[in-house]
Phi, psi and omega in degrees: 000126174233139177251341181281140178289158177301325180294316180296316179300314182297313184297313183288331176290315180296328178281353178085010181273333176243149181224212186244000181288144171240169180302314183284334176290327177293320176299315181300324181293325180282335173297325178284319185282317187213067187299329184268354179295142177297124179259327192204136178220130176286160171292147185295340181264021183302316182299323178292326182286317190218008176075007179253145183290144175292141184233151171232114189243132171285173177298322178295320180289323176295321176300313182294318181296316180290329172299316180299314181294320178299319179296317178299318179297316178300318180294334177273004177090009179275133180217200183302135176074356173292146184252134179243124175272119188238120180242092184220151170282185178285091175228162185300329178297325178294314179299316179297327177296321176302312181293321180297315179296321177301319183295320184262359179082011176283163182249123180264133180237093184278143178227157182295146177291343181286342186285147183248200187301318182300311181292322178302318179296319178301310182297315182295322178300320181282319189276324187053062186287154174284334179193168177240133176245127183205204182234149174274346179213115171226106182054041178085359180255133179272091182293325180295317178297320177299316181293320180295324179288320182285328186233068185294343183265006181239143172295135177238122183246126177266128178301140180083351180235292180271341188215138180056034184291329183281333178080176181301147180088353180294135178280127182219164181280117183280350187297315181303318180291317179300318179295317179299316182295329177288323184275329185245094180284129180280156182225136182294347178263002174289146175289128180249335179224152163233098176269180187229142175296159187286346177073027181290336182239006181172196180292142178301146178241143180285138182238097176288135179221139179270170173305314183297322177298315180294320181294328176294314176301315182298318180298318179294317181296316181296320179294317181294319182269001181055043178300150183229154182302135175074014180292171176247115186249132177254118185254100182267347182265146185300138181282061182232356185210187189301318185302319184266318181290312180281335183265343184226308186297305181290321174299323179296326178286325180289319189252005181064038182276155172275122184260114179260127186263147176207136179163137357287165187300124178227095189308314179299318179292321178301313179295324178295316179296321178307320184276310187293328181268000182052051184294139180259333178210143177207167171247130185239146175297143180305323181298321179291319178296321177298319180296316179296323180291325183278336185244082181302326180297320178297316179299316184291339177284344184255157177251099180253028186297332180280340187286130176274315190199159170251139163260156176202183180152202183078333172221160177303141181270166179271123177302323181293326176296314180299316181298320183288311185290325178279312187287317184264321184268341175077025179243129183290152176240126175247128181261116181254144173221119184204181179204163178299331181291339177124008171298134180212091176243149181205146181236123188238169175302333180282320184270339179217078186299324185280140178303325181296320179288313186293334182293327189224354186244148181228138180304143179280091183291141174071014178259133182301142176089359179279155183276356185287142184235005188278175183298320181299320179293320180293322187273336191256146172239131174231146177217157172245125181236154173288121185301333183269313185271337184081002180282143180289140177255124179239002182267134179295145174083001180255115183294143175201174182276131176286129176237143189214146175219156179154177185294342179274347187275140183288177182261347182149162183284155177296132176057037182235143183280357176088355183298125175078000184278324183236154174286167176303335179274357177094012177273139178290128177274105191287336188080358178270132179268124181229166170224146175288137186207179177097163177234101000288168186283069183258010189230164169247144169243128177284123182246001175144190173262147181305321182278348182275341187304132179268129181255097181259096178061034181092349176269123182273129183238130177273118179299321185295331178298316180287322176307313184299318178295315183295330180296342177272359181288127186294341183264003185244136173272323179216153177199143174201154178244158176210170179273151166224148189290149178218131184292339182263308186265358183081306178217148171233173186258129174247130175265127178248121188232152173238116182296147174291154181302128179078004181249152177267136181293135175291153174276175185299318181298314181293322180296316180294323178297320179295320178293320179297325178298337180264011170086015182287147177293144185297327183291346179269354185293141175298145178244008178207148182228132175236129177259120185241163175282329179197155176271143177290125181230153175276176185298343178259012170093000180277141176295130177266099189294329177297318177292325178298317177296323178296322177296317181296323183278345181293125185289136169071014184255346187243167181286000000 
C-alpha cells in the first residue's frame, strides 16, 4: 500500500530527502555491523505487568525473534498490505512486531492499552484488520477477552498463547520468510504503520505513514537531540505515536542504539532505569522534570552522569525548570512539538538559548530569512494562515493556523476524502493555533487548537496560554481552563484545578490575583473555578478539553 503519488516520491527522492531504507533493512545492517550489541531491553517489571519474561536482545537476537514472528504471521495468512490492530504496552514483542510487519509488508496499527470495547470497535470499523494482536493479561485485565467480545468477527491472538508462544530462540523453518522476501520486494514508500490521532477534538483518525515519512521525522529528531551512534535510549512513552516511533524506534534502527523500554510511566522505576542502564538520552514528561527541578535532594540522590539531555514536550515547558536543570544540573533540555501527521517542531539550546524562548517557542522552519541552516529547515515549509479567510499571516502576535509541508508529512487520513485537510498549495492544516513571536520574530508560539479558542464577547482567548501560567502555581498539581456558555458574552472562562498533595486549593479570587501578578489581561481571567480529583487526559497525556467541558457542565458533580 502506497499513499504518496509518483510525483511526490520522485521529487523528494531527487532532492535527497527520501531514500530506499526500510525499518527491517536498517536492522539487517546492524546485524552485520554489531550483531552482539544490545538492541532492546524490557523493563524489569514486565512479568508483573503482563506475565511475560523480561528480555534483553542483541541485534542478532532481535533479527531472529522478528524473523520468527514474521514467519508466524505468514503461516496465519498475513501478507503484504494486510492490517494488524495491535494493542500492547512497550514490550520487546511489540518492537519485534514492527520489524516483522516491515519484513512481510504488513501494516501495523498500534493503539493504547487504555482503550476499551468502544474504541476497539471504532478502530476496527475504520481499519478492517486481518487480525488483532494483544495480551490475555495486562495488569490484571484480559485485553484479549475484551477484544474477542468487542470484535467477534476478527481473529484475536494473545501473545505468549496464540502468537509468539515459543519466544525468542525458538527454532523455526526460515524458508517461508525467505521465499516471501524474494517474491515481495519491500519499498521505502510502502505504508508501514497506521497510527491514530489522539482524539482531543473528536473521533481518532487513521494516519498512514511510510518508512520514508518516519525516517524523515527520525532524522529531524536525531538532529535536534544530537543523537549519536550506539547510544542508550530510554523510551517511556507508548510506541503508538510520533513521540516514541519517530523519537526512539526509527532512530535506534538508524544509529544502532540500545532501546530501553518503559511503560506505563512509573517515576521511581524510570529513574532507576536511567541510572542502571546508563541512559544517554530520554524523553521525560514535563511533570517529572518539574519535580526534579523543584527537589534538588531527589536529583542528588540519583546518578545521571551518563545522561546527555532530556527531551520533553506535548505542553509548554516551565522556563524555571529549564534554567534549573541546565544551569545547575548541567543537562540540556530539548522541547519537541509534533504529531502523527508529521508536524515536527523543536526548540534546542542552539536555536533558542534562553529558557523563556525554549519553553514555548519553536523556530519558523522553511521561512525565508530565518537563521536556521539544518536539514529540517531546508526540507520543511511552514506558514500561518487565517483559519477563516485562508490568507497568510506574517505579522507577529496575530494568531493563525499552522500549516506545514515536507517529507515527514503524511498524504491524508485513512478513508477520508481529503476535504479541509490541506491548503490549496498542499500544506497540511494542522488545526494548531500559533502566533509569530520573538525578538526578532523568528519563532512560533503554540497558543491552542483552532476549535479550543474561547470567545468571550468577541475577545478570543487561548486556553493553553492560561494553562501554562496556572501550571506554575505552587499549590496546584494540574490545571487547565475551558469555556462555559454565557447568554451575554457567549462564553466565559472556567479554571479546573487539582490541588497539589498536602496543599489547599486557592479560591477564585486568590487564583485571579496570582494570574494578575503575572501580567495577564483582565478579560482572560477565569470567572468560575472547579476543583477536581484529576483532569481528563487521553492515553498520551494531553488534556481532552471537550471532556473537561462536559465535566464542568455536569450538574451537581463538582465543587
